[in-house]
């Protein structure tokens, strides 16, 4: 259980290139189950969530090889396994394997993933969609057993634009004869990336990025080499750290479309932002303006995965900001830790009222989840003094060696094993 020791107060400067997006690589790894030839995913981050998903594929008999930043996956000889409680607890995204297991083996058994630090995380929308596709589902106390013998194409209307459910439905339909239409689909850039990946393997998916996705079933998929989009949340996180600390930072290989709402907020705070291709440059003097109302929501709204980080930045902004979290019901747990650092934040239901203070004070805090941990590191970088952030394992789920990247940008941060 590592911790970070951070001497705050340094401005950030320089250039960082983000790797392929965690929330793209995870569904793409699940999708590899549908293909019986080798696939290479380029520029993959060796983060713990990716490693846990590759371990599941290896348990199925798949071959995994990390060559520098290229991830080779060969599912030609895999066998069926149940995604048991140990696996769904180790990584919630294993639920995203329901669709691909059904597409490959016509069956899937997954333990309920349960809630996590940011919410209950139900999977009712996944289950409803699979039932529409003819999957017989038996729910026991701990497991969901899916019989896909009657899996067929159909029209699915999702009750809400769930990212994971959209991805599961696409994967369940890729090798299913006929035309499947998914309405009220999630429109996140990661969905478009999944579509492009499947089509690169010879699949036939269209409409991703809109709320109506069409999947025409094909008989088989062939191998490919694919470069997923850059991680907009990792890029946005480093930009947020620069906004809060002050500095001049360029982030490269960023999916600009997915960052648009985030960049608008940085500009509204008083940062100078310039984009060129897949590069974003942000300059901040550190003295920011408050944001009267910031609402998270499904894409293209402000992404929930950037909510904790921007909240940390706004703790010392001039004025009062109101943040409304509309995706996950428990995504303000990190606020208690920010209050230990002197932040003035009042929580009511899904709203956080952030009153800017002159400065945060160095403290000892603990991360409880991935993006909350990134927010605490952001806050620690903004203080003048030494802070300790416990729970590095949460941050490692989505950020590869964050301390090394921040050190190259001028931060004073070290990782210490506990
Ligand atoms: C994906 O989670 C991402 N994870 C999350 O990123 C991200 O925050 C989320 O999408 C929203 O953008 C991955 O891609 C691996 P949802 P997912 O289904 O698919 C409710 C991070 O920090 N819901 O779009 O689980 C759910 O409770 C992570 O990188 C149901 O009610 O999100 C939530 O309130 C965190 N029933 C809302 O929908 C369901 O069956 C959105 O969830 C499914 C979801």
PDB file of N, CA and C in Angstrom, residues 156-158 161 166 181-188 191 206-214 299:
ATOM      1  N   UNK A 156     -32.899  -2.624 -29.308  1.00  0.00           N
ATOM      2  CA  UNK A 156     -32.791  -2.400 -27.862  1.00  0.00           C
ATOM      3  C   UNK A 156     -32.972  -0.907 -27.607  1.00  0.00           C
ATOM      4  N   UNK A 157     -33.756  -0.582 -26.607  1.00  0.00           N
ATOM      5  CA  UNK A 157     -33.854   0.819 -26.172  1.00  0.00           C
ATOM      6  C   UNK A 157     -33.348   0.880 -24.735  1.00  0.00           C
ATOM      7  N   UNK A 158     -32.184   1.469 -24.536  1.00  0.00           N
ATOM      8  CA  UNK A 158     -31.606   1.542 -23.180  1.00  0.00           C
ATOM      9  C   UNK A 158     -32.381   2.568 -22.355  1.00  0.00           C
ATOM     10  N   UNK A 161     -28.436   6.225 -21.081  1.00  0.00           N
ATOM     11  CA  UNK A 161     -27.264   6.000 -21.943  1.00  0.00           C
ATOM     12  C   UNK A 161     -26.059   5.491 -21.162  1.00  0.00           C
ATOM     13  N   UNK A 166     -24.053  -0.023 -23.260  1.00  0.00           N
ATOM     14  CA  UNK A 166     -23.945   0.173 -24.713  1.00  0.00           C
ATOM     15  C   UNK A 166     -22.854  -0.736 -25.278  1.00  0.00           C
ATOM     16  N   UNK A 181     -30.170  -2.927 -33.412  1.00  0.00           N
ATOM     17  CA  UNK A 181     -30.147  -1.458 -33.254  1.00  0.00           C
ATOM     18  C   UNK A 181     -30.206  -1.150 -31.761  1.00  0.00           C
ATOM     19  N   UNK A 182     -29.319  -0.277 -31.327  1.00  0.00           N
ATOM     20  CA  UNK A 182     -29.276   0.139 -29.910  1.00  0.00           C
ATOM     21  C   UNK A 182     -29.669   1.611 -29.855  1.00  0.00           C
ATOM     22  N   UNK A 183     -30.796   1.884 -29.245  1.00  0.00           N
ATOM     23  CA  UNK A 183     -31.270   3.283 -29.131  1.00  0.00           C
ATOM     24  C   UNK A 183     -31.033   3.798 -27.717  1.00  0.00           C
ATOM     25  N   UNK A 184     -30.937   5.121 -27.617  1.00  0.00           N
ATOM     26  CA  UNK A 184     -30.548   5.794 -26.374  1.00  0.00           C
ATOM     27  C   UNK A 184     -29.176   5.313 -25.919  1.00  0.00           C
ATOM     28  N   UNK A 185     -28.328   5.059 -26.928  1.00  0.00           N
ATOM     29  CA  UNK A 185     -26.958   4.579 -26.668  1.00  0.00           C
ATOM     30  C   UNK A 185     -26.106   5.698 -26.076  1.00  0.00           C
ATOM     31  N   UNK A 186     -25.085   5.322 -25.310  1.00  0.00           N
ATOM     32  CA  UNK A 186     -24.117   6.308 -24.825  1.00  0.00           C
ATOM     33  C   UNK A 186     -23.334   6.850 -26.027  1.00  0.00           C
ATOM     34  N   UNK A 187     -22.907   8.114 -25.947  1.00  0.00           N
ATOM     35  CA  UNK A 187     -22.251   8.780 -27.091  1.00  0.00           C
ATOM     36  C   UNK A 187     -20.787   9.106 -26.792  1.00  0.00           C
ATOM     37  N   UNK A 188     -20.253   8.546 -25.703  1.00  0.00           N
ATOM     38  CA  UNK A 188     -18.861   8.845 -25.343  1.00  0.00           C
ATOM     39  C   UNK A 188     -17.890   8.485 -26.461  1.00  0.00           C
ATOM     40  N   UNK A 191     -16.999   4.866 -27.050  1.00  0.00           N
ATOM     41  CA  UNK A 191     -17.918   3.995 -27.806  1.00  0.00           C
ATOM     42  C   UNK A 191     -17.528   4.011 -29.289  1.00  0.00           C
ATOM     43  N   UNK A 206     -22.088   0.789 -36.920  1.00  0.00           N
ATOM     44  CA  UNK A 206     -22.164   2.188 -37.362  1.00  0.00           C
ATOM     45  C   UNK A 206     -23.029   2.979 -36.389  1.00  0.00           C
ATOM     46  N   UNK A 207     -22.866   4.298 -36.418  1.00  0.00           N
ATOM     47  CA  UNK A 207     -23.695   5.173 -35.589  1.00  0.00           C
ATOM     48  C   UNK A 207     -23.109   5.535 -34.240  1.00  0.00           C
ATOM     49  N   UNK A 208     -21.968   4.929 -33.866  1.00  0.00           N
ATOM     50  CA  UNK A 208     -21.366   5.258 -32.551  1.00  0.00           C
ATOM     51  C   UNK A 208     -21.049   6.755 -32.508  1.00  0.00           C
ATOM     52  N   UNK A 209     -21.268   7.349 -31.365  1.00  0.00           N
ATOM     53  CA  UNK A 209     -21.136   8.804 -31.229  1.00  0.00           C
ATOM     54  C   UNK A 209     -22.484   9.466 -31.307  1.00  0.00           C
ATOM     55  N   UNK A 210     -23.470   8.706 -31.811  1.00  0.00           N
ATOM     56  CA  UNK A 210     -24.852   9.209 -31.795  1.00  0.00           C
ATOM     57  C   UNK A 210     -25.633   8.337 -30.806  1.00  0.00           C
ATOM     58  N   UNK A 211     -26.921   8.617 -30.636  1.00  0.00           N
ATOM     59  CA  UNK A 211     -27.693   7.810 -29.670  1.00  0.00           C
ATOM     60  C   UNK A 211     -28.339   6.598 -30.323  1.00  0.00           C
ATOM     61  N   UNK A 212     -27.987   6.347 -31.604  1.00  0.00           N
ATOM     62  CA  UNK A 212     -28.528   5.156 -32.289  1.00  0.00           C
ATOM     63  C   UNK A 212     -27.401   4.413 -33.003  1.00  0.00           C
ATOM     64  N   UNK A 213     -27.127   3.229 -32.524  1.00  0.00           N
ATOM     65  CA  UNK A 213     -26.019   2.430 -33.057  1.00  0.00           C
ATOM     66  C   UNK A 213     -26.583   1.189 -33.743  1.00  0.00           C
ATOM     67  N   UNK A 214     -26.049   0.883 -34.922  1.00  0.00           N
ATOM     68  CA  UNK A 214     -26.498  -0.287 -35.680  1.00  0.00           C
ATOM     69  C   UNK A 214     -25.359  -1.292 -35.815  1.00  0.00           C
ATOM     70  N   UNK A 299     -21.927  12.181 -22.084  1.00  0.00           N
ATOM     71  CA  UNK A 299     -21.286  12.935 -23.163  1.00  0.00           C
ATOM     72  C   UNK A 299     -22.331  13.521 -24.108  1.00  0.00           C
TER      73      UNK A 299
END
